[in-house]
mmCIF file of C-alpha atoms in Angstrom:
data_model
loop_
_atom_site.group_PDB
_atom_site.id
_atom_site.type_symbol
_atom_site.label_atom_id
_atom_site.label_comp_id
_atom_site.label_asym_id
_atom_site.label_seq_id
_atom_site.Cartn_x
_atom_site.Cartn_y
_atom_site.Cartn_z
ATOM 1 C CA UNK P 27 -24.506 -3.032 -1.048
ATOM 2 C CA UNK P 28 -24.864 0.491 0.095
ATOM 3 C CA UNK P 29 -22.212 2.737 -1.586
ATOM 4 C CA UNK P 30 -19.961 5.322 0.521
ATOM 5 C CA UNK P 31 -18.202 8.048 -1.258
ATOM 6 C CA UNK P 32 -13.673 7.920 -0.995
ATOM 7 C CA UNK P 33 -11.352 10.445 -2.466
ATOM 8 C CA UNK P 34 -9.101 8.637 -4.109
ATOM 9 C CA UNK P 35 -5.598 9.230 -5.429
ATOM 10 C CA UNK P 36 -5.485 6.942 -8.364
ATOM 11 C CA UNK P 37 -1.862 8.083 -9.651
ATOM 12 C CA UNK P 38 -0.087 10.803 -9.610
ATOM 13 C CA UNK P 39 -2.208 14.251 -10.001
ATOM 14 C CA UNK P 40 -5.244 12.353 -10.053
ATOM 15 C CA UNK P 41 -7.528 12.817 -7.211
ATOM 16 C CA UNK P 42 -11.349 12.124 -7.478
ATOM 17 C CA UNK P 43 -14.054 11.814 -5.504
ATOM 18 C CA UNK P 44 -15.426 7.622 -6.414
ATOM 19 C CA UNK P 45 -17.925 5.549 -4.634
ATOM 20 C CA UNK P 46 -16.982 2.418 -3.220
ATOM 21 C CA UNK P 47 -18.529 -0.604 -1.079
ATOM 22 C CA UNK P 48 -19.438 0.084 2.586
ATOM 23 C CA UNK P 49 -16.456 -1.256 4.645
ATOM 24 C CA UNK P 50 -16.945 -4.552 7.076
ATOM 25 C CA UNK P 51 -14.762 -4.729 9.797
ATOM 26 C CA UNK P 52 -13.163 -7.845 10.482
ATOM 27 C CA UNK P 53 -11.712 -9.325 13.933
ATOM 28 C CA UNK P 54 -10.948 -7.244 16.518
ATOM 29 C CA UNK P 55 -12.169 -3.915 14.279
ATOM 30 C CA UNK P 56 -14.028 -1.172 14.365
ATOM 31 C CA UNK P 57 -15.942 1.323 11.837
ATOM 32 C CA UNK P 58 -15.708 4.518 12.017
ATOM 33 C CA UNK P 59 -16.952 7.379 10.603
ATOM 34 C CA UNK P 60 -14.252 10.217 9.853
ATOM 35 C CA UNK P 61 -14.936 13.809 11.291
ATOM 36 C CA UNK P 62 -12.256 15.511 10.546
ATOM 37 C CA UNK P 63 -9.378 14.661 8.793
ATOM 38 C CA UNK P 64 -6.003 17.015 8.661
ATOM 39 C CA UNK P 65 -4.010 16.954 5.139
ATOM 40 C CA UNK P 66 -0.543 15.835 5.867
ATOM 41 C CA UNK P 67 2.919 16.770 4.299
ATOM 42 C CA UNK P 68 2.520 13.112 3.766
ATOM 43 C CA UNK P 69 -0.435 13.254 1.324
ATOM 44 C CA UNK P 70 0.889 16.229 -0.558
ATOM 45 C CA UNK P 71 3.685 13.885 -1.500
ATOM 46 C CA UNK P 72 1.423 11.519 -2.540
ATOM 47 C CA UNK P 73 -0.489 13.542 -4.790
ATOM 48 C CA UNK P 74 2.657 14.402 -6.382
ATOM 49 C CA UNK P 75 3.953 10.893 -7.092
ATOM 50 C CA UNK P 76 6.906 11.707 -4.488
ATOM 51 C CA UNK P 77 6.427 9.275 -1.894
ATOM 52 C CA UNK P 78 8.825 6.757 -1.850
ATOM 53 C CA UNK P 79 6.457 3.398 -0.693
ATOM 54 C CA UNK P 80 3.310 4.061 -1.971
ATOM 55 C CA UNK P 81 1.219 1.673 -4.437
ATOM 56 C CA UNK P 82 -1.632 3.243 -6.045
ATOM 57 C CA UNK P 83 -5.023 3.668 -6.247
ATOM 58 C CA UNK P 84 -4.843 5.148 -1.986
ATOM 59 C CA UNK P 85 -7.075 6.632 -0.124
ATOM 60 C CA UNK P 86 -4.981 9.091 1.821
ATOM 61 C CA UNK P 87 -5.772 10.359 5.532
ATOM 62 C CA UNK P 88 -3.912 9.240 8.280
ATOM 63 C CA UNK P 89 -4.532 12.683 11.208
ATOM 64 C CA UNK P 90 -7.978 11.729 12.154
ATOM 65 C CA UNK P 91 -10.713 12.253 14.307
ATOM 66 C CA UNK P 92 -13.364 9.704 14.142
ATOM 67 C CA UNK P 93 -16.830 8.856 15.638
ATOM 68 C CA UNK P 94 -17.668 5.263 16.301
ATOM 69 C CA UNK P 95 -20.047 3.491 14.485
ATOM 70 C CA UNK P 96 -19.553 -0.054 15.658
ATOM 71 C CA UNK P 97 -16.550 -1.329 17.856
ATOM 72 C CA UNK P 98 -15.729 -4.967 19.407
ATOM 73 C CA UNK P 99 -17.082 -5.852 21.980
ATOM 74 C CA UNK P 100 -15.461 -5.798 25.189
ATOM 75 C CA UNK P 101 -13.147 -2.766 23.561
ATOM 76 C CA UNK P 102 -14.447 -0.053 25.740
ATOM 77 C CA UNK P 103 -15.832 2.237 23.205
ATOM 78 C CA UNK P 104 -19.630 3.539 22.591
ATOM 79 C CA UNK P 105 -20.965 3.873 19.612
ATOM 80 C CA UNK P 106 -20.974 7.662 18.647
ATOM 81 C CA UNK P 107 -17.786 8.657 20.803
ATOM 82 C CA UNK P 108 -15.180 10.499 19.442
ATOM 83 C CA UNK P 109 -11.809 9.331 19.097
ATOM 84 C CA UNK P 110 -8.728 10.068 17.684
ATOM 85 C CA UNK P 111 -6.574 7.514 15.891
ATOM 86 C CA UNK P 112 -2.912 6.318 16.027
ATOM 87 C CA UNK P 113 -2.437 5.215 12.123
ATOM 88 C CA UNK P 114 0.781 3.056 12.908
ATOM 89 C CA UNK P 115 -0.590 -0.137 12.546
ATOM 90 C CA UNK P 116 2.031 -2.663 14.068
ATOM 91 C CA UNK P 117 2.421 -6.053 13.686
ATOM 92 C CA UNK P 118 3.307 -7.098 17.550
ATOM 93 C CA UNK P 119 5.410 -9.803 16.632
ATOM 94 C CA UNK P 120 8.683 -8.337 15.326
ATOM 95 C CA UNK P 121 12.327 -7.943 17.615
ATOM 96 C CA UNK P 122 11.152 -3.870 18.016
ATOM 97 C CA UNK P 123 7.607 -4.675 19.053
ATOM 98 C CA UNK P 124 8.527 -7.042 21.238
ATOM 99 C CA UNK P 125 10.946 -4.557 22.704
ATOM 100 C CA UNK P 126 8.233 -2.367 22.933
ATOM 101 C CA UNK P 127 9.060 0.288 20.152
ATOM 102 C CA UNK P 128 6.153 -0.233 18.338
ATOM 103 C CA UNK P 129 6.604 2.889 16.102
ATOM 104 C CA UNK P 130 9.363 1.136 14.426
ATOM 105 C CA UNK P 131 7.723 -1.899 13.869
ATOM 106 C CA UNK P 132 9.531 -4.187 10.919
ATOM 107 C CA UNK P 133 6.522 -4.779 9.188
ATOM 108 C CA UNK P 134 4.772 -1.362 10.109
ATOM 109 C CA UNK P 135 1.235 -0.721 8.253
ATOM 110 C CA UNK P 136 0.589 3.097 8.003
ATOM 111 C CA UNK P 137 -2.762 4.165 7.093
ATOM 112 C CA UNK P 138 -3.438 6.626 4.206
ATOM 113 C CA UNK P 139 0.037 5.110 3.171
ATOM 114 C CA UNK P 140 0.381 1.164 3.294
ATOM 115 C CA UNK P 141 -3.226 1.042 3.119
ATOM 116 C CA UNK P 142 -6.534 3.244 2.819
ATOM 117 C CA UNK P 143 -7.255 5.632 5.279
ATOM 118 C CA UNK P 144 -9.395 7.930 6.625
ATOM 119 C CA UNK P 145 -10.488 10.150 3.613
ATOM 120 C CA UNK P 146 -14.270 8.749 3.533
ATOM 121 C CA UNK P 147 -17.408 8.622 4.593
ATOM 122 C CA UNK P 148 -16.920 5.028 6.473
ATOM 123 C CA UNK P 149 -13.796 2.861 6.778
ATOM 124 C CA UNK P 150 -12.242 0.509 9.333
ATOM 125 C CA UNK P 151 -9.158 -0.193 11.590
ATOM 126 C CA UNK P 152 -8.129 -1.978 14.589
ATOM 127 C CA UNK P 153 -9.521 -1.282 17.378
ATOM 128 C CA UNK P 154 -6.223 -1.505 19.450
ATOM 129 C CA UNK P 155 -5.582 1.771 17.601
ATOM 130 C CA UNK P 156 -8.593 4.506 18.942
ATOM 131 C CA UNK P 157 -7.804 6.809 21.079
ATOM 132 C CA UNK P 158 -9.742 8.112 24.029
ATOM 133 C CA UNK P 159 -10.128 11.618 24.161
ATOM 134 C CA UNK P 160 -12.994 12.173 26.413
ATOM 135 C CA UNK P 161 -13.646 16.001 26.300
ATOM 136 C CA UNK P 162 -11.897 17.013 23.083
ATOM 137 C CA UNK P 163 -13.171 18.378 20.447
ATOM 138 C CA UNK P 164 -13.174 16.841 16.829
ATOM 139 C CA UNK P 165 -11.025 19.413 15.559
ATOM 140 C CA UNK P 166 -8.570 18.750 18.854
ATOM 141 C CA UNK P 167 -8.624 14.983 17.603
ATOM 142 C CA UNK P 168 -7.283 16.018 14.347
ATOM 143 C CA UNK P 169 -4.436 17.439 15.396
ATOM 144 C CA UNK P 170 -2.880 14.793 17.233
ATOM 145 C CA UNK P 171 -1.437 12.384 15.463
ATOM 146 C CA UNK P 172 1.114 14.790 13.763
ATOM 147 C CA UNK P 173 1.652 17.078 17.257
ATOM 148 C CA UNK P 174 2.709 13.623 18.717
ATOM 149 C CA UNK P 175 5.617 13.200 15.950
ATOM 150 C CA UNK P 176 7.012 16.291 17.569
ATOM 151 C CA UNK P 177 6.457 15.100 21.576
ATOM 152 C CA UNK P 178 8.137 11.997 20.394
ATOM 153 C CA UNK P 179 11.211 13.817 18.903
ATOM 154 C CA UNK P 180 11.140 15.862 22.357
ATOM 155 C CA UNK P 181 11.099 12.855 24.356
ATOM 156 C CA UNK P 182 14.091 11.378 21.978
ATOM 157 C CA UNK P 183 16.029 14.396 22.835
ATOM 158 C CA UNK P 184 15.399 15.030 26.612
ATOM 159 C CA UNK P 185 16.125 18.482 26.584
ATOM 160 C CA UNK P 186 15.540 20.414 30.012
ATOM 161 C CA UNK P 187 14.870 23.567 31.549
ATOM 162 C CA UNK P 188 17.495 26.065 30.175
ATOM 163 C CA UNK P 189 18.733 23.902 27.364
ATOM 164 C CA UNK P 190 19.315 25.725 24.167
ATOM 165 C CA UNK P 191 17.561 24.651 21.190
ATOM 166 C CA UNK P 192 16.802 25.003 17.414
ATOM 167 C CA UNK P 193 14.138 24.016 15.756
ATOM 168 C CA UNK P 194 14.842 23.859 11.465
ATOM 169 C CA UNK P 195 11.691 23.740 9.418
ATOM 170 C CA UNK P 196 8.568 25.700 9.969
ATOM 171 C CA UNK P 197 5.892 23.521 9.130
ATOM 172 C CA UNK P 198 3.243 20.973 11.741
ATOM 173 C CA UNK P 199 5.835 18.482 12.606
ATOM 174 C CA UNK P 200 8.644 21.486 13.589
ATOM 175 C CA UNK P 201 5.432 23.006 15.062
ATOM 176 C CA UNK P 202 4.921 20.131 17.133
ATOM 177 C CA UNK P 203 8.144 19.997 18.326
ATOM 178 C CA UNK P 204 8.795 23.880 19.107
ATOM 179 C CA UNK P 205 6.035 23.285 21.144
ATOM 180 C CA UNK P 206 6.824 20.220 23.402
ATOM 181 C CA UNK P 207 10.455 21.796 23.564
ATOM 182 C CA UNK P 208 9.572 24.839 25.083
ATOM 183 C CA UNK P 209 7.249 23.044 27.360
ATOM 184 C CA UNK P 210 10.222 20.930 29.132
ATOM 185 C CA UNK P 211 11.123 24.928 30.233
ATOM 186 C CA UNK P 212 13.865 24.562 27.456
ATOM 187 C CA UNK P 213 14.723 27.805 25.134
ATOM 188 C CA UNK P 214 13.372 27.176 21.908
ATOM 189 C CA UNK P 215 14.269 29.318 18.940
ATOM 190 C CA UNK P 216 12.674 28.476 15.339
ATOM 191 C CA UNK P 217 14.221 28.796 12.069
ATOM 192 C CA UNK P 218 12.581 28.519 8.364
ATOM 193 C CA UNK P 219 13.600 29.998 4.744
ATOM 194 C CA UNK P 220 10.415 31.350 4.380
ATOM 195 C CA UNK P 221 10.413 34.310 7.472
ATOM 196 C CA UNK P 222 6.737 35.162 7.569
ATOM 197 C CA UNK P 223 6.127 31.413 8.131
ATOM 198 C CA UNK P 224 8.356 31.124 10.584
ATOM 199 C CA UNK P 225 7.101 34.100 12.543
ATOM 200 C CA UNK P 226 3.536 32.954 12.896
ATOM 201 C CA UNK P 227 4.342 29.236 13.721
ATOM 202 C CA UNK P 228 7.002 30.796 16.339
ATOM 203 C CA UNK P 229 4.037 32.882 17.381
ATOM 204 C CA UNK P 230 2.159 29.520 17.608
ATOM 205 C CA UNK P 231 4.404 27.421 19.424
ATOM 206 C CA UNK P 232 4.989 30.148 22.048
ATOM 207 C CA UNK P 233 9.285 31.069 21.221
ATOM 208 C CA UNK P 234 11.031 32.991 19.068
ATOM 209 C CA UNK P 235 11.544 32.636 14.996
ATOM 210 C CA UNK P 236 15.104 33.308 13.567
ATOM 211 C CA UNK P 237 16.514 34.303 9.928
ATOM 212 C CA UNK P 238 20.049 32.874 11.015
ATOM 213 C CA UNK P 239 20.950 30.802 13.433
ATOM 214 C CA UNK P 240 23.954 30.884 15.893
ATOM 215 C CA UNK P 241 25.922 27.563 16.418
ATOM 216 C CA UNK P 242 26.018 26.372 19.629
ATOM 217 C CA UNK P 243 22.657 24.813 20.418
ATOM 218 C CA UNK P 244 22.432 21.903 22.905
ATOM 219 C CA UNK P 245 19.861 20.367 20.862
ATOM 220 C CA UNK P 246 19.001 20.998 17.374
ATOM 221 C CA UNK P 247 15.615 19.165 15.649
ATOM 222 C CA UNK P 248 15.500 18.969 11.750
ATOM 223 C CA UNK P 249 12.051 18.978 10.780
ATOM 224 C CA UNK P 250 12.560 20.168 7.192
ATOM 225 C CA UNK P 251 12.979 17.087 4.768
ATOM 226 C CA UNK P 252 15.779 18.443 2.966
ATOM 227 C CA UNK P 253 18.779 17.055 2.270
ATOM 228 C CA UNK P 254 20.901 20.593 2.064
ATOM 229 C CA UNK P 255 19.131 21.951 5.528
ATOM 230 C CA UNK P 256 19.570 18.432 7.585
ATOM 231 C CA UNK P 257 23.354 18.488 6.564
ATOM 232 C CA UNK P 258 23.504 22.146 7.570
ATOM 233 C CA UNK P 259 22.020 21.208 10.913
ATOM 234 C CA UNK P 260 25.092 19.591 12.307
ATOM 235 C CA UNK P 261 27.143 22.856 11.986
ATOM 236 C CA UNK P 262 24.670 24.719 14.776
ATOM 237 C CA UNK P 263 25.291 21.649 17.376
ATOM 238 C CA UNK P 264 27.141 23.115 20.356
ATOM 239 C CA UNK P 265 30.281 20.787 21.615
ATOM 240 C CA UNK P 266 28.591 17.840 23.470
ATOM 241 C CA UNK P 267 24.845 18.243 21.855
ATOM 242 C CA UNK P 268 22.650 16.654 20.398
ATOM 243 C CA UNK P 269 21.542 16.446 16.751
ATOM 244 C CA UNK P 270 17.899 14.902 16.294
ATOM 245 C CA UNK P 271 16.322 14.433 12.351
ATOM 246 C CA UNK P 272 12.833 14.230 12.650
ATOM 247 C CA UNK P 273 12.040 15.053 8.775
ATOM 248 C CA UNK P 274 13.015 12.550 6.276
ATOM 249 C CA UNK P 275 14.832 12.428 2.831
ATOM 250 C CA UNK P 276 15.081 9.917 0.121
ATOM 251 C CA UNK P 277 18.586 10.697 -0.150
ATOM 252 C CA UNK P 278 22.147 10.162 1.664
ATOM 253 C CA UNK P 279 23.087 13.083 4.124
ATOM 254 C CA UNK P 280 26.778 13.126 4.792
ATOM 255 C CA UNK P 281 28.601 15.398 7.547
ATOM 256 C CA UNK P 282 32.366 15.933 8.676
ATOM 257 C CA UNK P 283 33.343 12.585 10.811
ATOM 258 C CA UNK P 284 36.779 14.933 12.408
ATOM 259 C CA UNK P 285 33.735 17.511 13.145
ATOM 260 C CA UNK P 286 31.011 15.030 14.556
ATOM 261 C CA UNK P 287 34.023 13.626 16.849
ATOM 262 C CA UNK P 288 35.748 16.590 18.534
ATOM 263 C CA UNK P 289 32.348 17.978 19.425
ATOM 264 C CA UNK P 290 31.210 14.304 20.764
ATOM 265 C CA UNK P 291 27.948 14.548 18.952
ATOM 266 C CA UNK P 292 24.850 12.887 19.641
ATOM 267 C CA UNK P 293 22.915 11.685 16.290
ATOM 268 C CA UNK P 294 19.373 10.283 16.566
ATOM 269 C CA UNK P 295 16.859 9.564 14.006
ATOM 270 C CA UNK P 296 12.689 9.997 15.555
ATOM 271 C CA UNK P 297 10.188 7.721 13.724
ATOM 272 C CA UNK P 298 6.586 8.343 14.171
ATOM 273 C CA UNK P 299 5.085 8.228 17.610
ATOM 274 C CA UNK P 300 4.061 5.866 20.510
ATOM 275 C CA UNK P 301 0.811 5.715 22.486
ATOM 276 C CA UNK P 302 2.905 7.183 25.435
ATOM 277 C CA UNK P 303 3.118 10.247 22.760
ATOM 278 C CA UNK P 304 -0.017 10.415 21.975
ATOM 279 C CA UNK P 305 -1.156 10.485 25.550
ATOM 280 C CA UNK P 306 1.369 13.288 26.581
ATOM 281 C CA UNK P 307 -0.507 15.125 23.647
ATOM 282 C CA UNK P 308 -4.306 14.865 25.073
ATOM 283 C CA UNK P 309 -3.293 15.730 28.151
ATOM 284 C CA UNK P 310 -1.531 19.370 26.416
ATOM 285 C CA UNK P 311 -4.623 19.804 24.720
ATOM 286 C CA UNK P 312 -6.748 19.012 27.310
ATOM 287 C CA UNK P 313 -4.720 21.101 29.892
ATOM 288 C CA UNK P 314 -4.821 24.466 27.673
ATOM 289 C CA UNK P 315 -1.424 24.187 26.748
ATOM 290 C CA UNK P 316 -1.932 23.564 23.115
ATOM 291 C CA UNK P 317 -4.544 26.256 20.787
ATOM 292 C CA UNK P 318 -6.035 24.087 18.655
ATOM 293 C CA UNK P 319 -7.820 26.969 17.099
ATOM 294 C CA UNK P 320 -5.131 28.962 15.926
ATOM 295 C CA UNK P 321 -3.196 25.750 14.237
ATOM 296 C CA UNK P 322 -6.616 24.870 11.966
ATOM 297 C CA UNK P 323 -6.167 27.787 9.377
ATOM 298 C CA UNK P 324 -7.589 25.970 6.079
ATOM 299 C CA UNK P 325 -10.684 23.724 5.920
ATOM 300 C CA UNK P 326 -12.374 22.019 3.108
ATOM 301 C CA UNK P 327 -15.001 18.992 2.844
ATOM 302 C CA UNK P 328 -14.352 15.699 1.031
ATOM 303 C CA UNK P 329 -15.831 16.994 -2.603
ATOM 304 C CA UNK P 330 -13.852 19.997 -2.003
ATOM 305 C CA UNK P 331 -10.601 18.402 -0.855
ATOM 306 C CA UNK P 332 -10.652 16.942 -4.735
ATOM 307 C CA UNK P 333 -9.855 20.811 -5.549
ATOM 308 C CA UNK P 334 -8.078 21.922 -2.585
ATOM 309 C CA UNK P 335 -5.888 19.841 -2.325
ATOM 310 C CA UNK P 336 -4.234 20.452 -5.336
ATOM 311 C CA UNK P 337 -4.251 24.027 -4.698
ATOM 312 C CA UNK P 338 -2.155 23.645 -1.328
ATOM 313 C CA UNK P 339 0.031 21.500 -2.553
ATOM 314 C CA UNK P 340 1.589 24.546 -4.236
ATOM 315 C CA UNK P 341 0.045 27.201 -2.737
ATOM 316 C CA UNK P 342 0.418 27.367 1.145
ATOM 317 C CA UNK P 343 0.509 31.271 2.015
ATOM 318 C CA UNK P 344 -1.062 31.331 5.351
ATOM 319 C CA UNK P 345 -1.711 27.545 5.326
ATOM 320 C CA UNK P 346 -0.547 25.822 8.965
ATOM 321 C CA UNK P 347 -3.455 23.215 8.948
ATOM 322 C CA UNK P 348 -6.153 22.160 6.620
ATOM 323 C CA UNK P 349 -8.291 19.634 7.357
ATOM 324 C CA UNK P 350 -11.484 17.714 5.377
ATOM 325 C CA UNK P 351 -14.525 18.141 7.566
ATOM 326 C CA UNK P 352 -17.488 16.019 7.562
ATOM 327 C CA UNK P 353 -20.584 16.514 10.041
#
């Protein structure tokens, strides 16, 4: 059998480059061939034995763009078209995919998490979960898995033209969301303890970066992951707003109940992203609203990821976006 090459996380702080059989898809699969594949928050974590539902050996990837080699027939895509991927693999049966919120499927399969994803030279999926994205580039396809975590948190929120809002956390996901904030016509300010971050990713998303914050933002979005900053987050919610955690903690966040009731607080939790997401992001892209070129700072390809990876894991001055490129 012809041999592909994988990086592979097989523990903790060990990432290697290893060869492994060429994938067959299955029922209602295709094979693909990565492009380019964005490094996550996600498989830092991983690499550093922090991620709370992860069995190892993984192949990590899960922000892909992705050329078909061989899809089912009667799925409606060519063999060499490039696609980008929605990596929540649900299970359609469950009470929340039957409602229709298939991002928080029960039984919810994430790839480069649940099960191997995308960093190789061949691997497979279901079908069900390509993306069209006729005109875009590779690099475009990339970036839209995690931009459509932050659409999703948008659409969560509703916020509307002249709605003040704060964004907490300066990395893709509070990227993503700056973004699709500001693009409702609301007022978007951006906040981050490291300032120089925060000023280019501001820059990025089009709105202004902060080193404090007022309190008495319609909508506030944590995209930060920590447990101190989320908890913090509920003081800069104006009387009647809304409080929306996008980032997530291993840990219990607790707030002031007398607090959370005289202002009549709104608390929601965003998970992932739907196809409706997704969509709402090619069409940004597509339309010029979203510079793909300015959010791709770092790139690397699959031997080199083995290194580089463990470099930005720690060190991420001027990092917004790496991704593993293969042509």
């Amino acid at each position: 059998m012809q041999k592909i090459n994988a990086l592979v996380c097989a523990a903790p702080g060990e990432l290697a480059v290893e060869k492994r059989g060429t994938p067959v898809p299955g029922p209602g699969d295709a094979l693909v061939r990565p492009r380019r594949i964005g490094i996550c928050g996600t498989d830092y974590h991983i690499y550093e034995g922090k991620h709370p539902f992860l069995r190892y050996p993984r192949v990590m990837g899960h922000e892909l763009a992705v050329e078909i080699v061989e899809a089912p027939e009667g799925s409606g895509f060519a063999t060499g078209e490039i696609c980008s991927v929605n990596p929540y693999l649900s299970c359609g049966n469950c009470r929340t995919c039957n409602a229709g919120r298939l991002n928080c499927c029960e039984n919810i399969s994430v790839l480069g998490v649940h099960r191997d994803g995308g960093m190789a030279e061949l691997f497979t999926l279901p079908a069900k979960n390509l993306l069209k994205a006729d005109g875009l580039s590779a690099d475009a396809c990339a970036v839209i898995e995690f931009l459509a975590i932050g659409a999703h948190a948008v659409r969560r929120a509703l916020p509307g033209a002249g709605d003040s809002v704060l964004v907490v956390g300066a990395g893709p996901i509070g990227l993503g969301v700056a973004l699709f904030a500001r693009l409702t016509g609301a007022l978007v300010q951006l906040r981050d303890l490291d300032e120089d971050r925060a000023a280019r990713v501001a820059e990025i998303a089009g709105v202004p970066a902060l080193d404090a914050a007022k309190r008495d933002y319609t909508f506030v979005f944590d995209a930060t992951g920590s447990r101190a900053a989320m908890q913090d987050s509920f003081d800069h919610v104006a009387p009647g707003g809304t409080y929306v955690m996008v980032g997530v903690v291993n840990d219990t966040i607790s707030f002031s109940d007398p607090d959370f009731h005289r202002k009549e607080m709104t608390l929601k939790g965003s998970r992932n992203a739907t196809t409706e997401d997704f969509q709402r992001v090619i069409e940004a892209v597509r339309a010029g609203e979203v510079d793909v070129d300015v959010i791709i700072t770092h790139r690397t390809s699959l031997e080199g990821a083995a290194r580089d990876l463990v470099t930005w894991a720690t060190d991420k001055g001027g990092l917004i976006k790496a991704v593993i490129q293969i042509d």
